[in-house]
Coordinates of C-alpha atoms and ligand atoms in Angstrom, one line a residue:
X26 CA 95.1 186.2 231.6
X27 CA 98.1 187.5 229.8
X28 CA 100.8 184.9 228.9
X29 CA 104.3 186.6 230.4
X30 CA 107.3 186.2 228.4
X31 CA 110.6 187.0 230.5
X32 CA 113.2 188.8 228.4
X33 CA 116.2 187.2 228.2
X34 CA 120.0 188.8 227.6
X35 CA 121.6 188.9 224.4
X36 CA 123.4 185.0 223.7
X37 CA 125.2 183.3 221.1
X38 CA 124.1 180.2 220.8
X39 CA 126.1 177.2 219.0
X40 CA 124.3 173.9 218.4
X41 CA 126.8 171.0 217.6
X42 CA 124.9 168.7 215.4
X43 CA 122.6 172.1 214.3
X44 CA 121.8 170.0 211.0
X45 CA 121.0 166.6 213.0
X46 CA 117.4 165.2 213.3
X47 CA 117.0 166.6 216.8
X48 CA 118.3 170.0 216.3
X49 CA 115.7 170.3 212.9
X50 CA 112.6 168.6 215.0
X51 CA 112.7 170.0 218.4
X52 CA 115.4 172.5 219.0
X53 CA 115.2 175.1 216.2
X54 CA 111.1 175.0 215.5
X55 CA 111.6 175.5 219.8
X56 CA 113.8 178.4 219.2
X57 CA 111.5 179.9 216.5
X58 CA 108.7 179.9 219.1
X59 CA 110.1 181.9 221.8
X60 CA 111.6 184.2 219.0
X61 CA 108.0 184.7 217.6
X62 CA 106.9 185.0 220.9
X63 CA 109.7 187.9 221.5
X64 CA 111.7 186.2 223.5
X65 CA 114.5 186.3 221.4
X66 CA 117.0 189.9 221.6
X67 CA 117.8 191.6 219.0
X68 CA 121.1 190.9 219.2
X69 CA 120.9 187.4 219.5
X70 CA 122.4 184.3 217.0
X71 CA 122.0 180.8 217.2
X72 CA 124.7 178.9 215.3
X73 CA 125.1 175.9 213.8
X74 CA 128.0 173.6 214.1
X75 CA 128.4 170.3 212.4
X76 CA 130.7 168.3 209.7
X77 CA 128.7 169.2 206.2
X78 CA 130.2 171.4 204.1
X79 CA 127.0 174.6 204.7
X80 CA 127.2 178.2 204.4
X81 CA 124.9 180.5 206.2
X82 CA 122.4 180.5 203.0
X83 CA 122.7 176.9 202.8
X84 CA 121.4 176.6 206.8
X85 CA 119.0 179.0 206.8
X86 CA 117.6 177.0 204.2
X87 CA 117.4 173.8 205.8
X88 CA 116.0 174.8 208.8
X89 CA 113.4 177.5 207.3
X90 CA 112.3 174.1 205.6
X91 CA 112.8 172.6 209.2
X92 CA 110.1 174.9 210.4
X93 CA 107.7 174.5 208.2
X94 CA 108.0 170.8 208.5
X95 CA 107.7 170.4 212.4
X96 CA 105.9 174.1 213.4
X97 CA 102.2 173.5 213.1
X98 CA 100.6 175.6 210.1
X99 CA 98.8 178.0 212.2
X100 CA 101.8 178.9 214.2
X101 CA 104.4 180.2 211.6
X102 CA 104.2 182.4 208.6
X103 CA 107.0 183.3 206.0
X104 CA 108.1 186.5 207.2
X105 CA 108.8 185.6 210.9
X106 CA 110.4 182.7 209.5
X107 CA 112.8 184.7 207.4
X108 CA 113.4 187.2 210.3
X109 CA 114.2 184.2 212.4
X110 CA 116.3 182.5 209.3
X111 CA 118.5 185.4 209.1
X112 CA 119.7 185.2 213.1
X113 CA 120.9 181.3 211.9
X114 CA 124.7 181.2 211.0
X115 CA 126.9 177.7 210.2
X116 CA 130.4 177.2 210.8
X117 CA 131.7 173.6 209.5
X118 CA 133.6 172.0 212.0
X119 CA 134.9 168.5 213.0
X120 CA 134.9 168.2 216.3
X121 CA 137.1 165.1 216.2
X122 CA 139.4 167.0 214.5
X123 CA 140.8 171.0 214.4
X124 CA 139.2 171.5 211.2
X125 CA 136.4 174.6 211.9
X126 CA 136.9 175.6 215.0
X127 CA 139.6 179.1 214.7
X128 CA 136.7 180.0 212.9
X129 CA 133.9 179.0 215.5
X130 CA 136.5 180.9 217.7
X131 CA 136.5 183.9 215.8
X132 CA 132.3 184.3 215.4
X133 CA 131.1 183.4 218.7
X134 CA 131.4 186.7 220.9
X135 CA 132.5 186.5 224.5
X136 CA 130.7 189.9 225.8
X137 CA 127.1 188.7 225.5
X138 CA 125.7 184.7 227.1
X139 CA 127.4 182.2 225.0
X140 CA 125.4 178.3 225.6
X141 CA 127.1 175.4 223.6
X142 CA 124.2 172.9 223.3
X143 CA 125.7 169.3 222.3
X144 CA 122.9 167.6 220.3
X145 CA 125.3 165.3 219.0
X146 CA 126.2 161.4 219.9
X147 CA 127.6 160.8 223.6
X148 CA 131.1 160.1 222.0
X149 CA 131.8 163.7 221.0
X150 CA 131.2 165.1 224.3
X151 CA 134.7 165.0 225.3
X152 CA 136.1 166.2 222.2
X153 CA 133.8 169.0 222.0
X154 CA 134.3 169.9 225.7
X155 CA 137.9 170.0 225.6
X156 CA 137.8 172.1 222.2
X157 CA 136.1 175.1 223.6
X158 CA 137.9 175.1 226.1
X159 CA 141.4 174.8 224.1
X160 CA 140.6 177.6 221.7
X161 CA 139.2 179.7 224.3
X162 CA 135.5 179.5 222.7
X163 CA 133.9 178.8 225.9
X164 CA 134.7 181.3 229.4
X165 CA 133.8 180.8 233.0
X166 CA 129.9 182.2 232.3
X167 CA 129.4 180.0 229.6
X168 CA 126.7 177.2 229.3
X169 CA 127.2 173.8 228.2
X170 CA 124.1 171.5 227.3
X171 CA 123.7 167.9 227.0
X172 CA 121.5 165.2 225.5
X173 CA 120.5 162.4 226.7
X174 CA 121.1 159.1 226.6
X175 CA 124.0 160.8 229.6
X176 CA 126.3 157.3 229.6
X177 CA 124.8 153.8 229.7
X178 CA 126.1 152.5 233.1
X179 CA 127.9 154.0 236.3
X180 CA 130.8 153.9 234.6
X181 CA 130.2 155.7 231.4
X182 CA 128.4 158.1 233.2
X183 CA 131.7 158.6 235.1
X184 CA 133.4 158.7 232.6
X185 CA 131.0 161.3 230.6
X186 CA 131.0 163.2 233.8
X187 CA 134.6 163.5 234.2
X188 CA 135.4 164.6 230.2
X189 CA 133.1 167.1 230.6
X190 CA 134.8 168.4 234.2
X191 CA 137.9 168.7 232.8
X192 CA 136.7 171.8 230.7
X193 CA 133.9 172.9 232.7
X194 CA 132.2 173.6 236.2
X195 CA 129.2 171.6 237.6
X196 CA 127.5 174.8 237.3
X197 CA 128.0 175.5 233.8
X198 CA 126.7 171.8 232.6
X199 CA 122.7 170.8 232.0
X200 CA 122.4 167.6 231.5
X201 CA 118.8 167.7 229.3
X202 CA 115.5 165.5 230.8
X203 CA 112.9 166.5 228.3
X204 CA 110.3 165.0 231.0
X205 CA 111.5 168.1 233.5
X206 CA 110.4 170.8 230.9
X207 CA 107.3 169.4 230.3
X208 CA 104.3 171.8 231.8
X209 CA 102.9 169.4 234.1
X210 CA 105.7 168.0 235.6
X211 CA 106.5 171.4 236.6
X212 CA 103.0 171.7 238.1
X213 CA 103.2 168.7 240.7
X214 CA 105.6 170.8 242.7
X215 CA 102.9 173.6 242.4
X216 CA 100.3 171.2 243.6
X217 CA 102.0 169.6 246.6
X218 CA 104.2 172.7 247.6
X219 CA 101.8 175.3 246.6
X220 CA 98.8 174.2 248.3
X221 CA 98.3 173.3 252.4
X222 CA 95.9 170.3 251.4
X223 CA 98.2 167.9 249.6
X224 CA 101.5 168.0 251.5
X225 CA 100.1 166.5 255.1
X226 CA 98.6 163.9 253.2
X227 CA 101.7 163.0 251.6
X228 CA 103.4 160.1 253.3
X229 CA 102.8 156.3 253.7
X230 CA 100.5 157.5 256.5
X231 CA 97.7 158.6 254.0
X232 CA 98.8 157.0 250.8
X233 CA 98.3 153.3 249.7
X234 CA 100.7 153.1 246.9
X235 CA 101.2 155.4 243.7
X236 CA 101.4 154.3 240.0
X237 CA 103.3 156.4 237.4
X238 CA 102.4 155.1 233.8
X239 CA 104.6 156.5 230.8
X240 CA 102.6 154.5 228.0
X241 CA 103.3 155.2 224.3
X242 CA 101.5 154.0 221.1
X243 CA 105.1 154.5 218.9
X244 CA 107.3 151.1 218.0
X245 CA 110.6 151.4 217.9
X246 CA 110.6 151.3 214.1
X247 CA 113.7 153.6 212.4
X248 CA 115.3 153.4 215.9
X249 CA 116.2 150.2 216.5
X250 CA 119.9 150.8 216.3
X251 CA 119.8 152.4 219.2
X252 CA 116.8 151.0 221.2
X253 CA 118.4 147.6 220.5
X254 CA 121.6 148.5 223.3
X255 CA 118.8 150.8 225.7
X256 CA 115.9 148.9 226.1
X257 CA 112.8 150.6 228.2
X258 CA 115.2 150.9 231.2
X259 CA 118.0 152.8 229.8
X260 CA 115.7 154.8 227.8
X261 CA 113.0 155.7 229.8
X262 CA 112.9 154.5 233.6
X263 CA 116.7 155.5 234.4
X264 CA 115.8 158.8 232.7
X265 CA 111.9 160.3 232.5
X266 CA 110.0 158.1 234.8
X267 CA 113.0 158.1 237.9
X268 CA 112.9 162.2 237.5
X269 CA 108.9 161.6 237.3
X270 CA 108.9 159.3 240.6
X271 CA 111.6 161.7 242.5
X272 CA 109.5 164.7 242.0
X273 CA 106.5 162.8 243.5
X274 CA 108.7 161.7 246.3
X275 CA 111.1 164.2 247.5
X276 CA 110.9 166.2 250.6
X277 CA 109.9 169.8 250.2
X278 CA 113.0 171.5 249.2
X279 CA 113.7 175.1 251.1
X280 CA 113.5 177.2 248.3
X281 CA 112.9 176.7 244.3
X282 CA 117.0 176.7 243.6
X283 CA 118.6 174.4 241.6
X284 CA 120.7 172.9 244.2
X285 CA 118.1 172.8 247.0
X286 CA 115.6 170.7 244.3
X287 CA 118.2 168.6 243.1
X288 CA 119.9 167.4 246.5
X289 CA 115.9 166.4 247.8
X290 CA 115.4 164.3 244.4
X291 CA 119.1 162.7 245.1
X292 CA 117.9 161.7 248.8
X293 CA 115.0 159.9 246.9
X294 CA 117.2 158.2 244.6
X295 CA 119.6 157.6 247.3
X296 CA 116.9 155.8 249.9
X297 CA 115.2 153.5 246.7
X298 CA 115.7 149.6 247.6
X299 CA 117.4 147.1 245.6
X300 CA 114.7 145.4 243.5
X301 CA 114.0 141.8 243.3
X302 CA 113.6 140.1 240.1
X303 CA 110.0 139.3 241.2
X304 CA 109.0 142.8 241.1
X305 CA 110.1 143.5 237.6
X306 CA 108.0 142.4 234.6
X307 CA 109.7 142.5 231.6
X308 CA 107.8 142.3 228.0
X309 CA 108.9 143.1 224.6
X310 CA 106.0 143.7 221.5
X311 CA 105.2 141.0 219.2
X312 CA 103.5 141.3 215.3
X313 CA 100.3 143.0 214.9
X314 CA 97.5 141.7 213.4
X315 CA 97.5 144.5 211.6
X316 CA 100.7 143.9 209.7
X317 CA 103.3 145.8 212.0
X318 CA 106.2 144.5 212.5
X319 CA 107.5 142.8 215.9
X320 CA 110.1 144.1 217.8
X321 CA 112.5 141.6 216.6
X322 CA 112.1 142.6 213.0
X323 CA 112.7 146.6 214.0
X324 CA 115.5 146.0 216.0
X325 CA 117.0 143.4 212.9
X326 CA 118.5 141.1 215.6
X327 CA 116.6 137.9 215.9
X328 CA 117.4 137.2 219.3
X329 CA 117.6 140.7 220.6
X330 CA 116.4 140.4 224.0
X331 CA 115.8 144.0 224.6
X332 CA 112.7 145.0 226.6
X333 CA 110.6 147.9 225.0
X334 CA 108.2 147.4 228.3
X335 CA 108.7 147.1 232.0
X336 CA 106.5 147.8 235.3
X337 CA 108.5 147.4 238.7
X338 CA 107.8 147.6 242.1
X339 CA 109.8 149.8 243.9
X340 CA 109.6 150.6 247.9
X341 CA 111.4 153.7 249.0
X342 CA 113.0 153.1 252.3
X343 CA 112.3 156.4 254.2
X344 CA 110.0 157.4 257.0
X345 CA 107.9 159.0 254.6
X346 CA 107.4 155.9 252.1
X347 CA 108.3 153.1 253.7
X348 CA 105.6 150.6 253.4
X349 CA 104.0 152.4 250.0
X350 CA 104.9 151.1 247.2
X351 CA 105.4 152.8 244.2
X352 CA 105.0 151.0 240.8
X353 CA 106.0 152.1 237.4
X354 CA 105.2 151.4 233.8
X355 CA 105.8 152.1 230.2
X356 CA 106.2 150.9 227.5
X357 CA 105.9 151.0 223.1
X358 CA 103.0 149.9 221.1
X359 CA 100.9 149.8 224.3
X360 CA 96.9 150.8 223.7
X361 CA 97.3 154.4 223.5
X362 CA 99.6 157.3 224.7
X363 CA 99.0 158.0 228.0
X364 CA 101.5 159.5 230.4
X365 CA 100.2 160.1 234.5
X366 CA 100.6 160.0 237.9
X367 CA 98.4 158.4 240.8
X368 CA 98.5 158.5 243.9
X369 CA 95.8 156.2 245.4
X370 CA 94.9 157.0 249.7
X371 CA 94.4 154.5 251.9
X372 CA 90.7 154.6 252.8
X373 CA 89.5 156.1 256.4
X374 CA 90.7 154.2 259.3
X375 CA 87.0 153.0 260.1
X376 CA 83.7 153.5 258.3
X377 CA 80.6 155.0 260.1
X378 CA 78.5 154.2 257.4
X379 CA 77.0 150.2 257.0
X380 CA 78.4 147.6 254.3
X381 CA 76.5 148.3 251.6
X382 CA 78.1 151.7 251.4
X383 CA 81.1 149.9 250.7
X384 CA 84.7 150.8 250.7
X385 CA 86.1 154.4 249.1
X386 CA 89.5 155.6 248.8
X387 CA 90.4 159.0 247.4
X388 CA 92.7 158.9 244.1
X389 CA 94.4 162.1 242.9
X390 CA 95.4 161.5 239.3
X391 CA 97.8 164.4 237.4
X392 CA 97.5 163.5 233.8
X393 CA 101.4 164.6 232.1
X394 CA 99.8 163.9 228.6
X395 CA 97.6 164.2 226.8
X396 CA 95.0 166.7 227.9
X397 CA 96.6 167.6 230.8
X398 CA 95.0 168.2 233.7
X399 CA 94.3 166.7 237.3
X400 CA 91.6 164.9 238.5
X401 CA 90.9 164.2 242.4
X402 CA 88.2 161.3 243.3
X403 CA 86.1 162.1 245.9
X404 CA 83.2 160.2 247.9
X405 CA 80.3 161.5 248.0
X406 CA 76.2 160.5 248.8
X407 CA 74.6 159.0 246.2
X408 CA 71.6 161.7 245.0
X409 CA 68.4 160.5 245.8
X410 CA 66.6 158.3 248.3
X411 CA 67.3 155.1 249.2
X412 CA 70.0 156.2 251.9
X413 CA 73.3 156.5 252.5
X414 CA 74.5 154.6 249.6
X415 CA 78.0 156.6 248.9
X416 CA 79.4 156.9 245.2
X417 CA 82.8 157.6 243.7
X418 CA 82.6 161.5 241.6
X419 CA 85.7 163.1 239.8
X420 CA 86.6 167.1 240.9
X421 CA 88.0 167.1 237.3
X422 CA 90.2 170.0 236.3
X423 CA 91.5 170.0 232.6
X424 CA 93.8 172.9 232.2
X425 CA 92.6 173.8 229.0
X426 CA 89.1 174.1 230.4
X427 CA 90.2 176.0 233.4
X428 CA 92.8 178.2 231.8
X429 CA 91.6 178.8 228.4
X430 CA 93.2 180.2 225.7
X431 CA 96.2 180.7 227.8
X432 CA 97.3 176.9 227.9
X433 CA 97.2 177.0 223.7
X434 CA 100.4 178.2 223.1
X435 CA 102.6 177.1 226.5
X436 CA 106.2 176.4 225.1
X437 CA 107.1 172.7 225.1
X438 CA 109.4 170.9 227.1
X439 CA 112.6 171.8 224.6
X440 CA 111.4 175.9 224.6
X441 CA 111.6 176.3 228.2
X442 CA 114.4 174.5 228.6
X443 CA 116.7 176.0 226.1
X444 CA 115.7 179.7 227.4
X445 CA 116.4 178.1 231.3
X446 CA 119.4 177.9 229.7
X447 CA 120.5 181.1 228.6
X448 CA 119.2 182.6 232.1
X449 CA 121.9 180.2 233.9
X450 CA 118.6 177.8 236.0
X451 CA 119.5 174.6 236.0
X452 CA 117.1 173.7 238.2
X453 CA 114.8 171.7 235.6
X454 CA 118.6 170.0 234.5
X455 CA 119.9 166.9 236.2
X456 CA 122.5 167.5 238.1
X457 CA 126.0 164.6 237.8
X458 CA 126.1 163.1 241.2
X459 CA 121.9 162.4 240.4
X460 CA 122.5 160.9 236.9
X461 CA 125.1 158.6 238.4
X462 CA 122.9 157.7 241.5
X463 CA 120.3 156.7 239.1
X464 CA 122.6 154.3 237.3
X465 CA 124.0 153.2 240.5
X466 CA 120.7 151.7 241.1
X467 CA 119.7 150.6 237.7
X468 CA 123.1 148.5 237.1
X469 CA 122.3 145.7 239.2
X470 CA 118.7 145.4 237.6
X471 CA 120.4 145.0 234.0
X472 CA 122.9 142.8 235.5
X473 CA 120.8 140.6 236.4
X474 CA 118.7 140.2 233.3
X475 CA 122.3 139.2 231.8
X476 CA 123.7 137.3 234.0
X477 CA 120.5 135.2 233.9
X478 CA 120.1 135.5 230.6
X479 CA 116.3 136.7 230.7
X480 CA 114.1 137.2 228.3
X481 CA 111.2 139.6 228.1
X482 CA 107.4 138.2 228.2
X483 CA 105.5 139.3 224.2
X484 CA 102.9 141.4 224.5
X485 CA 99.9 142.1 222.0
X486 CA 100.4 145.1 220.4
X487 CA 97.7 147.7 221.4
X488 CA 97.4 146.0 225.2
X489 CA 98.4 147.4 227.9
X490 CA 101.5 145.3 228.0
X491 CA 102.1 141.6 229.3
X492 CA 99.5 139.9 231.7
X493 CA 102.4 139.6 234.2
X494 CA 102.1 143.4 234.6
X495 CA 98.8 143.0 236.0
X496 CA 100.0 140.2 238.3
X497 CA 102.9 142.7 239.8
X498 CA 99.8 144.3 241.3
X499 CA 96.8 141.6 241.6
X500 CA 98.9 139.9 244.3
X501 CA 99.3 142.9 246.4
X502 CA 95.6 143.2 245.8
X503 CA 95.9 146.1 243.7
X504 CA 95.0 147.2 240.3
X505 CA 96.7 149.3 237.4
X506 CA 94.5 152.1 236.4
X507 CA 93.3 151.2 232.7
X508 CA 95.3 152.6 230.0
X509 CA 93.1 154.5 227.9
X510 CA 92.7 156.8 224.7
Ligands
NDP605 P1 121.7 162.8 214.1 O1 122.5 161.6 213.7 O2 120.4 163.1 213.3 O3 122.6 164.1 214.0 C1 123.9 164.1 214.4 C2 124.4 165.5 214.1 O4 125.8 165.6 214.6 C3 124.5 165.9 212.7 O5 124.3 167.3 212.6 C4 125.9 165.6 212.3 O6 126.2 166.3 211.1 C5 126.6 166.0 213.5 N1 127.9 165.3 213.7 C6 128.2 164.0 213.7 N2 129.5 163.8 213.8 C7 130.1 165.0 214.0 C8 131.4 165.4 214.2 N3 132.4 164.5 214.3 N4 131.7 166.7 214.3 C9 130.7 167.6 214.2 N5 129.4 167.3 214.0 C10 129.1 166.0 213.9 O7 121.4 162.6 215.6 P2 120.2 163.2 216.5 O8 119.9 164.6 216.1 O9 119.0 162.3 216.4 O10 120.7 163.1 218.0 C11 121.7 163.9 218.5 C12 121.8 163.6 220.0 O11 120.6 163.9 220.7 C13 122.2 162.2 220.3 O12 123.0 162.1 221.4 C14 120.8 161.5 220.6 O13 120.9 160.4 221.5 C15 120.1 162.7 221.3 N6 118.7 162.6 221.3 C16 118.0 162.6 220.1 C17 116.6 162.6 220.1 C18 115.9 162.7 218.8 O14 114.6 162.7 218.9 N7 116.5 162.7 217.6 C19 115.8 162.5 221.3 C20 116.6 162.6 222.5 C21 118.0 162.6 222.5 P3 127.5 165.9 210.2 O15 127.3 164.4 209.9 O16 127.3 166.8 209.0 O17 128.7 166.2 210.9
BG6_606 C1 112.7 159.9 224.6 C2 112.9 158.5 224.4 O1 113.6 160.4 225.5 O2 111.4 160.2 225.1 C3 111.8 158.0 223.4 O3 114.2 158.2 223.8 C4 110.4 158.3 223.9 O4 111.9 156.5 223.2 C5 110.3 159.8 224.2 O5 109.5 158.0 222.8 C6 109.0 160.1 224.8 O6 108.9 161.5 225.0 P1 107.4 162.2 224.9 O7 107.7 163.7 225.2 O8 106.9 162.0 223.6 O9 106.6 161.6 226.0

């Protein structure tokens, strides 16, 4: 099969923070994809905005270095990076202050897509927001684009929400979840609205409980500025594993439109139950035998009491869930990097077959990463005589395997995203009434730890996390899946 690439129009595209660690890792080697795969007019600029004093030459530069830093050898030579290079423009400019931005006025053109993508700090939102509006940069058609973390409570979120109102309309903001561009993520709406065998299935009915696991190998090492105020829930369950859990739970939406996706995942978010401190586990990593450091010594506050693991329990109270508990996980420093989602059926309401063919239950497991791909256990006879002894097999489909060479080069998360962008679908972007729901929920949690001062269980590092974890589902006779390389 043929890989399609949909053309885009023509855009200008102005990256505040263009020089920042984000924009040189993911954004530009993203943008330099899609442009080597043609996906990039002719007419097309992306340009960079931040406070260091750059010319055009100067940014070209750093991000032709970018490119060959983060863009895999095999995918980029020198001439289509110095075709891409020469599309890259800088315009210094403070957005705090008025310095730069007559002249971002003057270069960015108002007759072809214009995105503004903010990949700077949460405190500059406003600013920025208010700028382009002020010196007429930004018009009703234009796109604005922003990072996460989006606030750190209700109220900041608010707040965020409402700076960035006053300059433009819901339907001009995406809020960014890296987790909704990723490939797979996209395919469990394939799988359960694409197919008649899933979706009847789908309900409390058929389905015991469901694990989502979001389990890295990384520490927070270099980052613990900022870990040290987020923690696993601010960073990653309010965030990636909510938007991970909503898409496995929503009711079908009517069509594949932004709004009709996004008000289905905001009825999930909407119908979750407070959680009871006996369903959270909280743990944080300690030293390696190895020599790495703990998490108090990367986050350089010796009592920090900042979780970089959780698993919860978490019961969705509609008539599809209720009674099927959904539990999560992830964590840093964990046994390897292993990102799925599991959904584990009841077994059939009675068994024809005698004892010793024991007891089966389907699982359907969609692996996010790595080697994606989806597995379904089936029960089946045993080869062989002896009987009817029955025996667990995987229908195991690897995409790679089942696609081929067409799964090598799929864009990542931060390619398809930036390119929804410039075609105005915010479908894969979280909408503002969903961000705030999902801190509506999350508050209380977080409150709690405080108020009670808790502290978070150590874990080994290179475990799946602390033994408590296993106990959130050993007493509902239930097991984690193992986490695995
Ligand atoms: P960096 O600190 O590496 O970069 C910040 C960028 O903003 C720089 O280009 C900086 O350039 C510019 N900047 C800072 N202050 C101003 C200002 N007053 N006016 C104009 N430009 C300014 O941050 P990151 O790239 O790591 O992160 C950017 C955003 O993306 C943050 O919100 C972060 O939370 C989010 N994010 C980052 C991820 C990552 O992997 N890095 C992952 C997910 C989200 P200069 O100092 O020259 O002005
Ligand atoms: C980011 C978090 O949003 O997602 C990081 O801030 C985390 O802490 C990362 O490591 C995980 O993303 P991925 O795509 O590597 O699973």
């Amino acid at each position: 099969m043929v890989s399609r690439v949909i053309p885009v129009e023509n855009f200008d595209l102005v990256i505040f923070g263009g020089t920042g660690d984000l924009a040189r890792r993911k954004i530009l080697p993203g943008l330099y994809r899609r442009f080597c795969a043609g996906q990039m007019p002719e007419d097309s600029r992306i340009i960079g905005a931040a406070r260091g004093d750059l010319d055009d030459a100067g940014f070209r530069k750093l991000i032709g270095e970018a490119i060959e830093e983060f863009v895999p050898k095999n995918r980029r030579d020198t001439q289509t990076i110095k075709d891409f290079t020469a599309r890259l423009h800088y315009v210094a400019v403070d957005a705090r202050g008025e310095k730069g931005w007559p002249e971002l006025a003057k270069i960015v053109r108002q007759d072809v897509v214009t995105a503004f993508y903010l990949s700077v700090g949460p405190g500059l939102f406003g600013d920025i927001a208010s700028r382009l509006h002020d010196y007429e940069i930004a018009n009703p058609s234009s796109r604005i684009v922003v990072e996460k973390p989006f606030g750190r409570d209700l109220e900041s979120a608010k707040a965020l929400n409402a700076e960035l109102a006053s300059a433009f309309e819901e339907s001009q903001i995406y809020r960014i979840d890296h987790y909704l561009g990723k490939e797979t993520v996209q395919n469990l709406m394939a799988v359960r609205f694409a197919n008649v065998l899933f979706e009847p299935l789908w309900n409390a009915q058929y389905i015991d409980h469901v694990q989502i696991t979001v389990a890295e190998t990384v520490s927070v090492d270099g980052r613990g500025a900022y870990y040290d105020k987020s923690g696993a829930m601010r960073d990653m369950v309010q965030n990636h594993l909510m938007q991970l859990l909503c898409l496995t739970a929503m009711e079908p939406p009517s069509k594949f439109d932004p709004d009709a996706v996004r008000d289905e995942k905001l009825k999930v978010i909407r119908a979750l139950d407070d959680i009871a401190p006996e369903n959270i586990v909280r743990g944080q990593y300690s030293a390696g035998d190895d020599g790495v450091a703990s998490y108090v010594e990367h986050s350089e506050k010796p009592d920090t009491r900042t979780e970089s693991f959780i698993a919860m329990k978490v019961d969705i109270s509609n008539w599809r869930w209720k009674g099927t508990p959904f539990y999560l996980r992830t964590g840093k420093r964990l046994k390897a990097r292993m990102s799925e989602i599991v959904i584990h059926f009841k077994e059939t309401p009675h068994s024809i077959f005698d004892e010793d063919a024991g007891s089966h239950a389907n699982i359907l497991t969609i692996r996010l990463q790595p080697d994606e791909g989806m597995d379904m256990r089936v029960t089946i006879k045993e080869p062989g005589p002896g009987g009817m002894r029955l025996v667990d097999v995987p229908l195991d489909m690897t995409f790679a395997e089942a696609l081929g060479p067409q799964t090598e080069d799929v864009p990542d998360a931060y390619e398809r995203l930036i390119m929804d962008v410039i075609r105005g679908n915010q479908t894969l972007f979280m909408r503002g009434d969903e961000v705030e729901a999902a801190w509506k929920w999350t508050d209380p949690i977080i409150e709690g730890w405080t108020t009670r001062g808790d502290r978070p269980m150590p874990y080994e590092p290179g475990s799946s996390g602390p033994e408590d974890a296993l106990m959130l589902l050993h007493r509902d006779g239930r097991r984690w899946r193992e986490i695995r390389k």
